[in-house]
Coordinates of C-alpha atoms in Angstrom, one line a residue:
Chain C
X1 CA -3.0 0.6 16.8
X2 CA -5.7 3.1 16.9
X3 CA -5.9 5.6 14.0
X4 CA -6.1 8.4 16.6
X5 CA -2.8 7.4 18.1
X6 CA -1.2 7.3 14.7
X7 CA -2.3 10.7 13.7
X8 CA -1.3 11.9 17.3
X9 CA 2.2 10.5 16.6
X10 CA 2.4 12.6 13.4
X11 CA 1.2 15.8 15.1
X12 CA 3.7 15.2 18.1
X13 CA 6.5 14.7 15.7
X14 CA 5.6 17.9 13.8
X15 CA 5.4 20.0 17.0
X16 CA 8.8 18.7 18.5
X17 CA 10.9 18.5 15.3
X18 CA 9.1 20.8 13.0
X19 CA 10.2 24.0 14.5
X20 CA 14.1 23.1 14.5
X21 CA 14.3 21.1 11.4
X22 CA 13.5 21.0 7.8
X23 CA 10.8 18.3 8.3
X24 CA 9.6 17.0 5.0
X25 CA 7.4 14.1 4.2
X26 CA 10.1 11.7 3.6
X27 CA 12.0 13.0 6.8
X28 CA 8.6 12.1 8.8
X29 CA 8.8 8.6 7.2
X30 CA 12.4 8.2 8.3
X31 CA 11.7 9.5 11.9
X32 CA 8.7 7.1 12.3
X33 CA 10.7 4.2 11.0
X34 CA 13.7 4.9 13.2
X35 CA 11.2 5.3 16.2
X36 CA 9.7 1.9 15.4
X37 CA 13.0 0.0 14.7
X38 CA 15.5 1.7 17.0
X39 CA 13.1 3.1 19.8
X40 CA 10.8 -0.1 19.8
X41 CA 7.9 2.2 19.7
X42 CA 4.7 0.7 18.4
X43 CA 3.6 2.7 15.5
X44 CA 1.3 0.3 13.5
X45 CA 3.2 1.2 10.2
X46 CA 4.9 -1.4 8.0
X47 CA 7.7 -0.2 5.8
X48 CA 8.8 -1.3 2.5
X49 CA 12.2 -0.4 0.9
X50 CA 12.2 2.0 -2.1
X51 CA 14.9 4.1 -3.9
X52 CA 14.3 6.7 -1.1
X53 CA 14.7 4.1 1.6
X54 CA 12.1 2.8 4.2
X55 CA 8.7 4.0 3.4
X56 CA 5.0 3.3 4.5
X57 CA 2.1 4.0 2.0
X58 CA -0.3 4.0 5.1
X59 CA 1.9 6.6 6.8
X60 CA 1.7 8.7 3.6
X61 CA -2.0 8.5 3.7
X62 CA -2.1 9.4 7.4
X63 CA 0.0 12.4 6.6
X64 CA -2.7 13.6 4.3
X65 CA -5.4 13.0 7.0
X66 CA -3.2 14.9 9.5
X67 CA -3.1 17.7 7.1
X68 CA -6.8 17.6 6.4
X69 CA -7.7 18.0 9.9
X70 CA -5.1 20.7 10.6
X71 CA -2.9 18.5 12.7
X72 CA -0.1 19.6 10.6
X73 CA 0.6 22.2 7.7
X74 CA 3.0 22.1 4.9
X75 CA 5.0 25.3 4.1
X76 CA 7.1 25.6 0.9
X77 CA 10.8 26.2 1.5
X78 CA 11.6 29.5 -0.3
X79 CA 13.4 28.9 -3.6
X80 CA 13.0 25.2 -3.5
X81 CA 10.3 22.7 -4.5
X82 CA 10.5 21.1 -1.0
X83 CA 7.8 21.5 1.6
X84 CA 8.3 21.5 5.5
X85 CA 5.8 20.2 7.9
X86 CA 4.9 22.1 10.9
X87 CA 2.3 21.7 13.7
X88 CA -1.1 22.8 12.7
X89 CA -3.8 24.8 14.5
X90 CA -5.4 21.5 15.7
X91 CA -2.2 19.8 16.7
X92 CA -2.7 20.2 20.4
X93 CA -6.2 18.7 20.5
X94 CA -5.1 15.8 18.2
X95 CA -2.1 15.2 20.6
X96 CA -4.6 15.3 23.5
X97 CA -6.6 12.7 21.9
X98 CA -3.6 10.4 21.8
X99 CA -2.6 11.3 25.3
X100 CA -2.3 7.8 26.7
X101 CA -0.3 6.4 23.7
X102 CA 2.1 9.4 23.6
X103 CA 2.7 9.3 27.4
X104 CA 3.6 5.7 27.3
X105 CA 6.0 6.4 24.5
X106 CA 7.2 9.9 25.6
X107 CA 10.5 8.9 26.9
X108 CA 11.6 6.8 23.8
X109 CA 10.1 9.2 21.5
X110 CA 12.0 12.1 23.1
X111 CA 15.1 10.1 23.0
X112 CA 14.8 9.7 19.3
X113 CA 14.1 13.4 18.7
X114 CA 17.2 14.3 20.9
X115 CA 19.4 12.0 18.9
X116 CA 18.1 12.7 15.5
X117 CA 16.1 16.0 15.6
X118 CA 18.8 18.1 13.8
X119 CA 19.7 15.5 11.2
X120 CA 18.9 16.2 7.6
X121 CA 16.5 14.1 5.7
X122 CA 19.6 12.5 3.7
X123 CA 21.3 11.5 7.0
X124 CA 18.1 10.0 8.5
X125 CA 17.7 8.1 5.3
X126 CA 21.2 6.4 5.9
X127 CA 20.2 5.4 9.5
X128 CA 16.9 4.3 8.5
X129 CA 18.4 2.1 5.7
X130 CA 20.9 0.5 8.1
X131 CA 18.0 -0.2 10.6
X132 CA 15.8 -1.7 8.0
X133 CA 18.4 -3.9 6.8
X134 CA 19.4 -5.1 10.3
X135 CA 15.8 -6.0 10.8
X136 CA 14.8 -7.6 7.5
X137 CA 18.0 -9.4 6.7
X138 CA 19.2 -10.8 10.1
X139 CA 21.8 -12.9 8.4
X140 CA 23.9 -9.9 7.7
X141 CA 22.9 -7.7 10.8
X142 CA 25.8 -8.8 12.9
X143 CA 28.5 -8.4 10.2
X144 CA 29.8 -4.9 9.7
X145 CA 31.2 -5.6 6.4
X146 CA 28.1 -7.3 5.2
X147 CA 25.8 -4.6 6.3
X148 CA 28.2 -2.0 4.7
X149 CA 28.2 -3.9 1.5
X150 CA 24.3 -4.2 1.4
X151 CA 24.0 -0.5 2.1
X152 CA 26.4 0.4 -0.7
X153 CA 24.5 -1.8 -3.1
X154 CA 21.1 -0.1 -2.4
X155 CA 22.7 3.4 -1.5
X156 CA 26.0 3.9 -3.2
X157 CA 25.7 7.7 -2.7
X158 CA 26.8 7.2 1.0
X159 CA 30.7 7.0 1.5
X160 CA 32.1 4.5 3.8
X161 CA 32.9 7.1 6.3
X162 CA 29.3 8.2 6.5
X163 CA 28.3 4.5 6.9
X164 CA 30.9 3.9 9.6
X165 CA 29.8 7.0 11.5
X166 CA 26.2 6.2 11.4
X167 CA 26.8 2.5 12.3
X168 CA 29.1 3.5 15.4
X169 CA 26.6 6.0 16.5
X170 CA 23.7 3.5 16.4
X171 CA 25.8 0.9 18.2
X172 CA 26.5 3.7 21.0
X173 CA 23.0 4.6 21.5
X174 CA 20.9 1.5 20.8
X175 CA 21.2 0.3 24.5
X176 CA 19.2 3.4 25.5
X177 CA 16.1 2.1 23.6
X178 CA 16.1 -1.7 25.0
Chain F
X1 CA 13.6 -11.9 -25.0
X2 CA 14.2 -13.8 -28.3
X3 CA 12.5 -17.1 -27.1
X4 CA 9.2 -18.2 -28.5
X5 CA 6.3 -15.8 -27.6
X6 CA 2.7 -16.4 -26.9
X7 CA -0.4 -14.1 -26.9
X8 CA -3.4 -13.9 -24.7
X9 CA -6.6 -11.8 -25.3
X10 CA -7.2 -9.4 -22.5
X11 CA -10.4 -7.1 -22.4
X12 CA -8.4 -4.1 -21.4
X13 CA -5.0 -4.3 -23.4
X14 CA -6.0 -6.5 -26.3
X15 CA -3.3 -9.1 -27.2
X16 CA -0.9 -9.4 -24.4
X17 CA 2.3 -11.1 -25.4
X18 CA 4.2 -13.4 -22.9
X19 CA 7.3 -15.6 -23.3
X20 CA 7.9 -19.3 -22.5
X21 CA 9.2 -18.6 -18.9
X22 CA 6.1 -16.6 -18.1
X23 CA 3.9 -19.3 -19.6
X24 CA 5.3 -21.8 -17.3
X25 CA 4.6 -19.6 -14.4
X26 CA 1.0 -18.8 -15.7
X27 CA 0.4 -22.7 -15.9
X28 CA 1.7 -23.3 -12.3
X29 CA -0.7 -24.1 -9.6
X30 CA -0.4 -20.9 -7.5
X31 CA -1.0 -18.9 -10.7
X32 CA -3.9 -20.8 -12.0
X33 CA -5.4 -20.6 -8.5
X34 CA -5.7 -16.9 -9.2
X35 CA -8.6 -17.7 -11.7
X36 CA -10.6 -18.8 -8.7
X37 CA -9.9 -15.5 -6.8
X38 CA -12.1 -12.7 -7.5
X39 CA -10.7 -9.2 -7.9
X40 CA -13.3 -7.3 -6.0
X41 CA -14.8 -9.8 -3.5
X42 CA -18.6 -9.5 -3.3
X43 CA -18.8 -6.3 -5.6
X44 CA -20.8 -8.4 -7.9
X45 CA -23.6 -8.2 -5.4
X46 CA -23.8 -4.5 -6.4
X47 CA -22.2 -4.3 -9.9
X48 CA -23.0 -7.7 -11.4
X49 CA -20.3 -7.5 -14.1
X50 CA -17.5 -7.6 -11.3
X51 CA -16.8 -11.2 -11.7
X52 CA -13.3 -10.7 -12.9
X53 CA -10.3 -12.3 -11.0
X54 CA -6.7 -11.7 -10.1
X55 CA -5.7 -13.9 -12.9
X56 CA -6.4 -11.4 -15.6
X57 CA -5.4 -8.4 -13.5
X58 CA -2.0 -9.9 -12.9
X59 CA -1.4 -10.7 -16.6
X60 CA -2.5 -7.0 -17.2
X61 CA 0.0 -5.8 -14.6
X62 CA 2.8 -7.7 -16.2
X63 CA 1.9 -6.1 -19.6
X64 CA 1.9 -2.6 -18.5
X65 CA 5.1 -3.2 -16.4
X66 CA 6.9 -4.2 -19.5
X67 CA 5.5 -1.2 -21.5
X68 CA 6.6 1.2 -18.7
X69 CA 10.0 -0.3 -18.5
X70 CA 10.4 0.1 -22.2
X71 CA 9.1 3.7 -22.2
X72 CA 11.7 4.6 -19.5
X73 CA 14.5 3.8 -21.9
X74 CA 13.1 5.7 -24.8
X75 CA 13.5 9.1 -23.1
X76 CA 17.0 10.5 -23.3
X77 CA 17.0 12.1 -19.8
X78 CA 15.5 8.9 -18.3
X79 CA 18.1 6.8 -20.0
X80 CA 21.0 8.9 -18.9
X81 CA 19.9 8.7 -15.1
X82 CA 19.2 5.0 -15.5
X83 CA 22.6 4.3 -16.9
X84 CA 24.8 7.0 -15.1
X85 CA 23.1 6.7 -11.5
X86 CA 21.7 3.3 -11.4
X87 CA 23.9 1.4 -13.7
X88 CA 21.0 0.1 -15.7
X89 CA 23.1 -0.3 -19.0
X90 CA 21.9 -2.0 -22.2
X91 CA 23.4 -5.3 -21.3
X92 CA 21.6 -5.3 -18.1
X93 CA 18.2 -4.4 -19.5
X94 CA 16.8 -7.6 -20.7
X95 CA 17.3 -9.3 -17.3
X96 CA 15.8 -6.2 -15.5
X97 CA 12.9 -6.1 -17.8
X98 CA 12.3 -9.8 -17.1
X99 CA 12.5 -9.2 -13.5
X100 CA 10.1 -6.5 -13.5
X101 CA 7.5 -8.4 -15.5
X102 CA 7.9 -11.5 -13.2
X103 CA 7.4 -9.5 -10.1
X104 CA 4.4 -7.9 -11.8
X105 CA 3.0 -11.1 -12.9
X106 CA 3.3 -12.7 -9.3
X107 CA 2.8 -9.7 -7.1
X108 CA -0.8 -10.9 -6.2
X109 CA -0.2 -14.8 -5.7
X110 CA -0.6 -14.4 -2.0
X111 CA -4.2 -13.1 -2.0
X112 CA -6.7 -15.1 0.0
X113 CA -10.1 -16.2 -1.4
X114 CA -12.1 -13.0 -2.4
X115 CA -8.9 -11.1 -2.3
X116 CA -8.7 -8.0 0.2
X117 CA -11.4 -8.9 2.9
X118 CA -9.5 -12.2 3.5
X119 CA -6.6 -10.1 4.9
X120 CA -8.5 -9.5 8.2
X121 CA -8.1 -13.3 8.6
X122 CA -4.4 -13.5 8.1
X123 CA -2.4 -14.5 11.1
X124 CA -0.6 -12.0 13.4
X125 CA 3.0 -11.3 12.6
X126 CA 4.7 -12.0 15.8
X127 CA 8.1 -11.4 14.5
X128 CA 8.0 -7.7 15.2
X129 CA 8.3 -6.9 19.0
X130 CA 6.0 -4.4 20.5
X131 CA 3.6 -4.4 17.4
X132 CA 0.6 -6.2 16.2
X133 CA 0.5 -6.5 12.7
X134 CA -1.3 -9.0 10.6
X135 CA 0.9 -10.8 7.9
X136 CA 0.2 -9.1 4.7
X137 CA -0.8 -10.5 1.4
X138 CA 2.4 -9.3 -0.1
X139 CA 4.3 -11.4 2.3
X140 CA 2.0 -14.4 1.2
X141 CA 3.0 -13.6 -2.3
X142 CA 6.8 -13.5 -1.4
X143 CA 6.7 -16.7 0.4
X144 CA 4.7 -18.3 -2.6
X145 CA 7.3 -17.0 -5.2
X146 CA 10.2 -18.5 -3.0
X147 CA 8.3 -21.7 -2.2
X148 CA 6.6 -22.6 -5.5
X149 CA 7.9 -20.4 -8.4
X150 CA 11.5 -20.6 -7.6
X151 CA 12.0 -24.1 -9.0
X152 CA 10.4 -23.0 -12.2
X153 CA 12.7 -19.9 -12.6
X154 CA 15.9 -21.9 -11.9
X155 CA 15.0 -25.0 -14.1
X156 CA 13.8 -22.8 -17.2
X157 CA 16.4 -21.9 -19.7
X158 CA 15.5 -18.2 -19.6
X159 CA 15.5 -17.8 -15.8
X160 CA 18.7 -19.8 -15.8
X161 CA 20.5 -17.7 -18.3
X162 CA 19.3 -14.4 -16.7
X163 CA 20.1 -15.7 -13.2
X164 CA 16.7 -15.0 -11.9
X165 CA 15.4 -16.9 -8.9
X166 CA 12.5 -16.6 -6.5
X167 CA 14.3 -14.6 -3.8
X168 CA 15.2 -12.0 -6.5
X169 CA 11.6 -11.7 -7.7
X170 CA 10.2 -11.7 -4.2
X171 CA 12.6 -8.9 -3.3
X172 CA 10.6 -6.6 -5.5
X173 CA 7.5 -7.3 -3.3
X174 CA 8.7 -7.3 0.2
X175 CA 12.1 -6.4 2.0
X176 CA 14.9 -4.7 0.3
X177 CA 15.7 -5.1 -3.4
X178 CA 19.1 -6.4 -4.5
X179 CA 20.6 -2.9 -5.4
X180 CA 19.7 0.6 -6.4
X181 CA 18.6 -0.3 -9.9
X182 CA 16.1 -2.8 -8.5
X183 CA 14.9 -0.3 -6.1
X184 CA 14.2 2.2 -8.8
X185 CA 12.5 -0.3 -10.9
X186 CA 10.5 -1.5 -7.8
X187 CA 8.6 1.9 -8.2
X188 CA 7.0 0.4 -11.5
X189 CA 5.3 -2.3 -9.4
X190 CA 4.4 -0.4 -6.2
X191 CA 5.6 3.1 -6.3
X192 CA 3.4 6.5 -6.6
X193 CA 2.3 5.8 -10.1
X194 CA 2.6 2.1 -10.4
X195 CA 1.4 -0.4 -12.8
X196 CA -0.9 -2.3 -10.3
X197 CA -3.3 0.8 -10.0
X198 CA -2.9 1.6 -13.7
X199 CA -4.5 -1.8 -14.5
X200 CA -7.0 -2.4 -11.6
X201 CA -8.7 1.2 -12.2
X202 CA -9.4 0.4 -15.9
X203 CA -10.2 -3.3 -15.3
X204 CA -12.4 -2.8 -12.4
X205 CA -14.2 0.1 -14.0
X206 CA -14.7 -2.0 -17.2
X207 CA -16.0 -4.9 -15.3
X208 CA -18.1 -2.9 -13.0
X209 CA -19.8 -1.2 -15.9
X210 CA -18.9 2.3 -14.6
X211 CA -16.7 4.9 -16.2
X212 CA -15.1 6.3 -13.2
X213 CA -11.9 4.5 -13.5
X214 CA -11.1 5.8 -17.0
X215 CA -7.9 7.8 -17.6
X216 CA -5.3 8.0 -20.3
X217 CA -3.0 5.2 -19.9
X218 CA -1.4 5.8 -23.2
X219 CA -0.3 9.3 -22.2
X220 CA 0.9 8.1 -18.8
X221 CA 3.2 5.6 -20.3
X222 CA 4.3 8.0 -22.9
X223 CA 5.4 10.5 -20.3
X224 CA 6.8 8.4 -17.6
X225 CA 9.9 10.0 -16.2
X226 CA 12.8 9.3 -13.6
X227 CA 12.6 12.5 -11.3
X228 CA 15.0 13.7 -8.7
X229 CA 13.2 13.9 -5.2
X230 CA 12.1 17.3 -4.1
X231 CA 13.2 16.7 -0.6
X232 CA 16.3 14.3 -0.9
X233 CA 18.9 15.5 -3.1
X234 CA 20.3 13.0 -5.3
X235 CA 17.5 10.6 -4.8
X236 CA 15.3 9.5 -7.6
X237 CA 12.0 7.8 -8.1
X238 CA 9.6 7.2 -11.0
X239 CA 7.3 10.0 -11.6
X240 CA 5.9 11.9 -14.8
X241 CA 7.1 14.3 -17.3
X242 CA 5.3 17.7 -17.0
X243 CA 3.7 17.0 -20.4
X244 CA 1.7 14.2 -18.8
X245 CA 0.5 16.2 -15.8
X246 CA -3.2 16.3 -16.8
X247 CA -3.1 12.6 -17.6
X248 CA -1.7 12.0 -14.1
X249 CA -4.6 14.2 -12.8
X250 CA -6.9 12.0 -14.6
X251 CA -5.4 8.9 -12.9
X252 CA -5.8 10.3 -9.5
X253 CA -9.2 11.5 -10.0
X254 CA -10.2 8.2 -11.4
X255 CA -8.8 6.5 -8.3
X256 CA -10.8 9.0 -6.1
X257 CA -13.9 8.4 -7.9
X258 CA -13.4 4.5 -8.0
X259 CA -12.7 4.7 -4.1
X260 CA -16.0 6.6 -3.5
X261 CA -18.2 5.0 -5.9
X262 CA -17.0 1.4 -6.0
X263 CA -14.5 0.2 -3.4
X264 CA -16.1 2.2 -0.6
X265 CA -19.7 1.6 -1.8
X266 CA -22.0 1.3 1.3
X267 CA -23.3 -2.2 0.3
X268 CA -20.0 -3.5 -1.0
X269 CA -18.4 -2.6 2.2
X270 CA -20.8 -4.4 4.5
X271 CA -20.2 -7.7 2.5
X272 CA -16.6 -7.4 3.5
X273 CA -17.8 -7.7 7.1
X274 CA -20.1 -10.6 6.3
X275 CA -17.3 -12.5 4.5
X276 CA -15.0 -12.1 7.2
X277 CA -17.4 -13.5 9.8
X278 CA -18.5 -16.3 7.5
X279 CA -14.7 -17.3 6.9
X280 CA -14.1 -17.1 10.7
X281 CA -16.7 -19.8 11.0
X282 CA -15.1 -21.8 8.2
X283 CA -11.7 -21.5 9.8
X284 CA -12.8 -22.1 13.3
X285 CA -10.6 -25.3 13.7
X286 CA -7.4 -23.1 13.0
X287 CA -8.4 -20.4 15.5
X288 CA -10.4 -18.3 12.9
X289 CA -7.3 -17.4 10.9
X290 CA -5.7 -18.8 7.6
X291 CA -2.6 -20.9 7.8
X292 CA 0.7 -19.1 8.0
X293 CA 2.8 -18.7 5.0
X294 CA 6.1 -19.3 6.7
X295 CA 6.5 -23.0 6.1
X296 CA 5.8 -24.6 3.0
X297 CA 3.1 -27.3 4.3
X298 CA 1.3 -24.5 5.8
X299 CA 1.5 -22.3 2.7
X300 CA 0.2 -25.2 0.7
X301 CA -2.8 -25.4 3.0
X302 CA -3.3 -21.8 2.5
X303 CA -3.1 -21.9 -1.3
X304 CA -5.9 -24.6 -1.1
X305 CA -8.3 -21.9 0.1
X306 CA -9.8 -20.2 -3.1
X307 CA -13.2 -18.8 -4.0
X308 CA -14.4 -22.1 -5.3
X309 CA -13.8 -23.9 -1.9
X310 CA -15.6 -21.0 0.1
X311 CA -18.5 -21.2 -2.5
X312 CA -18.6 -25.0 -2.1
X313 CA -18.9 -24.5 1.8
X314 CA -21.6 -21.9 1.3
X315 CA -23.5 -24.2 -0.9
X316 CA -23.3 -26.9 1.6
X317 CA -25.1 -24.6 4.2
X318 CA -21.9 -23.9 6.0
X319 CA -20.7 -20.4 7.2
X320 CA -22.9 -19.7 9.9
X321 CA -25.4 -16.8 10.2
X322 CA -23.1 -14.7 7.8
X323 CA -23.1 -17.6 5.3
X324 CA -26.9 -17.4 5.5
X325 CA -26.9 -13.7 4.8
X326 CA -24.7 -14.0 1.8
X327 CA -26.8 -16.9 0.4
X328 CA -29.8 -14.8 0.5
X329 CA -28.3 -11.3 0.0
X330 CA -30.0 -10.3 3.4
X331 CA -27.0 -8.0 4.3
X332 CA -27.0 -5.5 7.1
X333 CA -28.4 -2.1 6.0
X334 CA -26.8 1.3 6.3
X335 CA -28.8 3.4 8.8
X336 CA -26.5 6.2 9.6
X337 CA -23.2 7.8 8.2
X338 CA -21.0 11.0 8.7
X339 CA -20.2 13.1 5.9
X340 CA -17.3 12.2 3.7
X341 CA -15.2 15.4 4.6
X342 CA -15.5 18.1 7.1
X343 CA -14.7 21.8 6.6
X344 CA -15.7 23.8 9.7
X345 CA -13.6 23.8 12.9
X346 CA -14.7 21.1 15.2
X347 CA -17.2 19.8 12.8
X348 CA -15.7 16.4 12.6
X349 CA -15.4 16.0 16.4
X350 CA -19.2 16.9 16.8
X351 CA -20.0 14.6 13.9
X352 CA -18.2 11.9 15.7
X353 CA -19.9 12.4 19.0
X354 CA -23.2 12.4 17.5
X355 CA -22.3 9.2 15.6
X356 CA -21.3 7.5 18.8
X357 CA -24.7 8.6 20.3
X358 CA -26.4 7.0 17.5
X359 CA -24.1 4.0 17.8
X360 CA -24.8 3.7 21.5
X361 CA -28.7 3.9 21.0
X362 CA -28.7 1.2 18.3
X363 CA -26.2 -1.1 20.1
X364 CA -29.2 -3.4 21.2
X365 CA -30.2 -3.7 17.6
X366 CA -26.9 -5.2 16.6
X367 CA -25.3 -2.3 14.9
X368 CA -22.0 -2.6 13.2
X369 CA -19.6 0.3 12.7
X370 CA -17.6 0.4 9.5
X371 CA -14.8 3.0 9.0
X372 CA -14.3 4.0 5.2
X373 CA -10.8 5.1 5.7
X374 CA -9.9 1.5 6.8
X375 CA -10.9 0.1 3.4
X376 CA -8.2 -2.0 1.8
X377 CA -8.4 0.5 -1.0
X378 CA -7.9 3.6 1.0
X379 CA -4.6 5.0 0.1
X380 CA -3.1 8.5 -0.2
X381 CA -5.6 10.5 -2.2
X382 CA -3.1 13.0 -3.4
X383 CA -0.1 11.0 -3.7
X384 CA 3.3 12.5 -3.9
X385 CA 3.9 11.5 -7.5
X386 CA 6.7 13.7 -8.9
X387 CA 6.5 15.9 -11.9
X388 CA 9.7 16.6 -13.9
X389 CA 10.0 19.8 -15.9
X390 CA 9.6 19.4 -19.7
X391 CA 12.4 21.7 -20.7
X392 CA 16.0 21.9 -19.6
X393 CA 18.2 19.3 -18.0
X394 CA 16.9 19.5 -14.5
X395 CA 15.2 16.2 -13.4
X396 CA 14.0 17.9 -10.2
X397 CA 10.6 16.7 -9.4
X398 CA 7.7 18.7 -8.0
X399 CA 5.0 16.9 -6.2
X400 CA 1.8 16.8 -8.1
X401 CA -0.2 17.6 -5.1
X402 CA 1.4 20.8 -4.9
X403 CA 1.2 22.1 -8.6
X404 CA -2.2 20.6 -9.6
X405 CA -5.3 22.6 -8.3
X406 CA -7.5 19.5 -9.0
X407 CA -5.3 17.0 -6.9
X408 CA -4.7 19.7 -4.3
X409 CA -8.3 19.9 -3.6
X410 CA -8.7 16.0 -3.2
X411 CA -9.3 15.2 0.6
X412 CA -9.1 11.9 2.4
X413 CA -12.5 10.5 3.0
X414 CA -13.0 9.9 6.6
X415 CA -16.6 8.6 6.8
X416 CA -18.1 6.5 9.8
X417 CA -20.9 4.4 8.8
X418 CA -23.5 2.3 10.9
X419 CA -25.2 -0.8 9.8
X420 CA -27.9 -2.9 11.3
X421 CA -29.5 -6.3 10.5
X422 CA -32.2 -6.1 7.9
X423 CA -34.9 -7.0 10.4
X424 CA -34.0 -4.1 12.6
X425 CA -33.8 -1.3 10.1
X426 CA -37.1 0.3 11.0
X427 CA -36.3 0.0 14.8
X428 CA -33.0 1.8 14.0
X429 CA -34.5 4.5 12.0
X430 CA -36.9 5.3 14.9
X431 CA -33.9 5.6 17.4
X432 CA -32.0 7.8 15.0
X433 CA -34.7 10.1 14.2
X434 CA -35.2 10.8 17.8
X435 CA -31.6 11.5 18.6
X436 CA -31.4 13.8 15.4
X437 CA -34.5 15.6 16.4
X438 CA -33.0 16.3 19.8
X439 CA -29.7 17.9 18.5
X440 CA -29.5 18.9 14.9
X441 CA -27.7 16.6 12.4
X442 CA -24.1 16.2 11.5
X443 CA -24.7 12.9 9.6
X444 CA -27.1 11.3 7.3
X445 CA -29.8 8.9 8.2

């Protein structure tokens, strides 16, 4: 995976989702993870599981690169400590540099943005957690109860109702990305 | 941990205590192998003192991990969050601390000979559709723990009493931890302010004979804090109390300086390239890659590769042309590089175009491109480490990169470098001079 394509993906995400959503750094992590896991979009990032769900250190470093070259900008949310990511002045030229990659993935990426573009970081984290466990622990992937139990062990803050809703939603839409 | 304890002398931490279970693991084949895996590959060709190994680093990481764990439970607010949110009550603490120390001790078991540069020779991971990853050294570590350390854990009275097995320890390194408490504690091993880098900065600095990696470890440990995420309400990770902000700044400056002065050193970097190629030659019978970790026999074959074996091959004249280069220290020389950072609009693109012109002109001379940001040590320079207010009951963290002017000013290094074989340095210099004379310069010859 070329670095230009990875940075292009970040700028594209900021451009597509940034204007309509509070897109913080963790939300970017979740979007990229969901794009890779559910959307089957090659991103080149490997994710590990932390308290805040699936997370890639390399993606965190690339966010800094994207910001350093004005592909994205961070703006503080008034009255909070949180920062939102928006497309920067150089976003269009960075996206252009990754044109072939983004065109190949456009349909799936836009499908992900359509489904999840308005989700909060908290909700994205639940989806991302379910997908991570499904990929990494195939022995529980096909059992609703086992998967729910594992999510509850790692993320007890989500209710059964929230899990069920996310699980059913994923079941309904996953065929679109196969 | 009421069992018998032992001590080992460490140049960074002094006397490091360890218990009988840890002793058995230290005495196992996979861990003793780390005595024969250098921490910084061929860095001793530049900094002659850099002969230290993953063995001492792993013991150092275990030691700091235990200290950070203890520090977490000394602070009232940390303790409240650990107990109320993560269920880390006092009766659970001995087991969790042992787990954290074991994960720290074993986290590097999967390194190949000469550590990070060997990772370019790890086989592709074909388990992820549509992606082309290499299997990571963390995955090799996890398989080694499950394949070779598991029996020690299960048969030892402490491991048995605490119900710790290989899968549990490995879950701190790859995949998902067992529960939310382990997920929080995993931050100690590989979070934004983890014990791995706390140790390697001090240790690498000490052995290289430089001062760039120095920072105030005691203050960091003293101010470690569980912080609520700035973005995800109700989510916590390990960061630092506001009182330790300058110590944290020191840590990140140290990392930045070690990156630019040691890990990314122009000569150190080209030896990664020579090593990779000599290893491809040595591994030609297995397709130029190391054996996979995914079955025990093959993993054992991998673990039989260490620095001694590579050095033995080198001393027998093996390793092809790159083996010859390493034997004689006739490495390729840096002839051109772009700046480390760029400020003006379009400056980086112009520098890149010029670099490509130079590269095209020196292709016939066998030039090699190296990208500093692809270094194994290249990580987030600013880090999103959270800083918790000193006063009040709020645990809401603020990212250090937002509140520290020093850290805010750190920028990722994106330097391109061009090397040519020693014999072609003069010819390359002539070509480059001509190109620079034709169109100004955005790089350094």
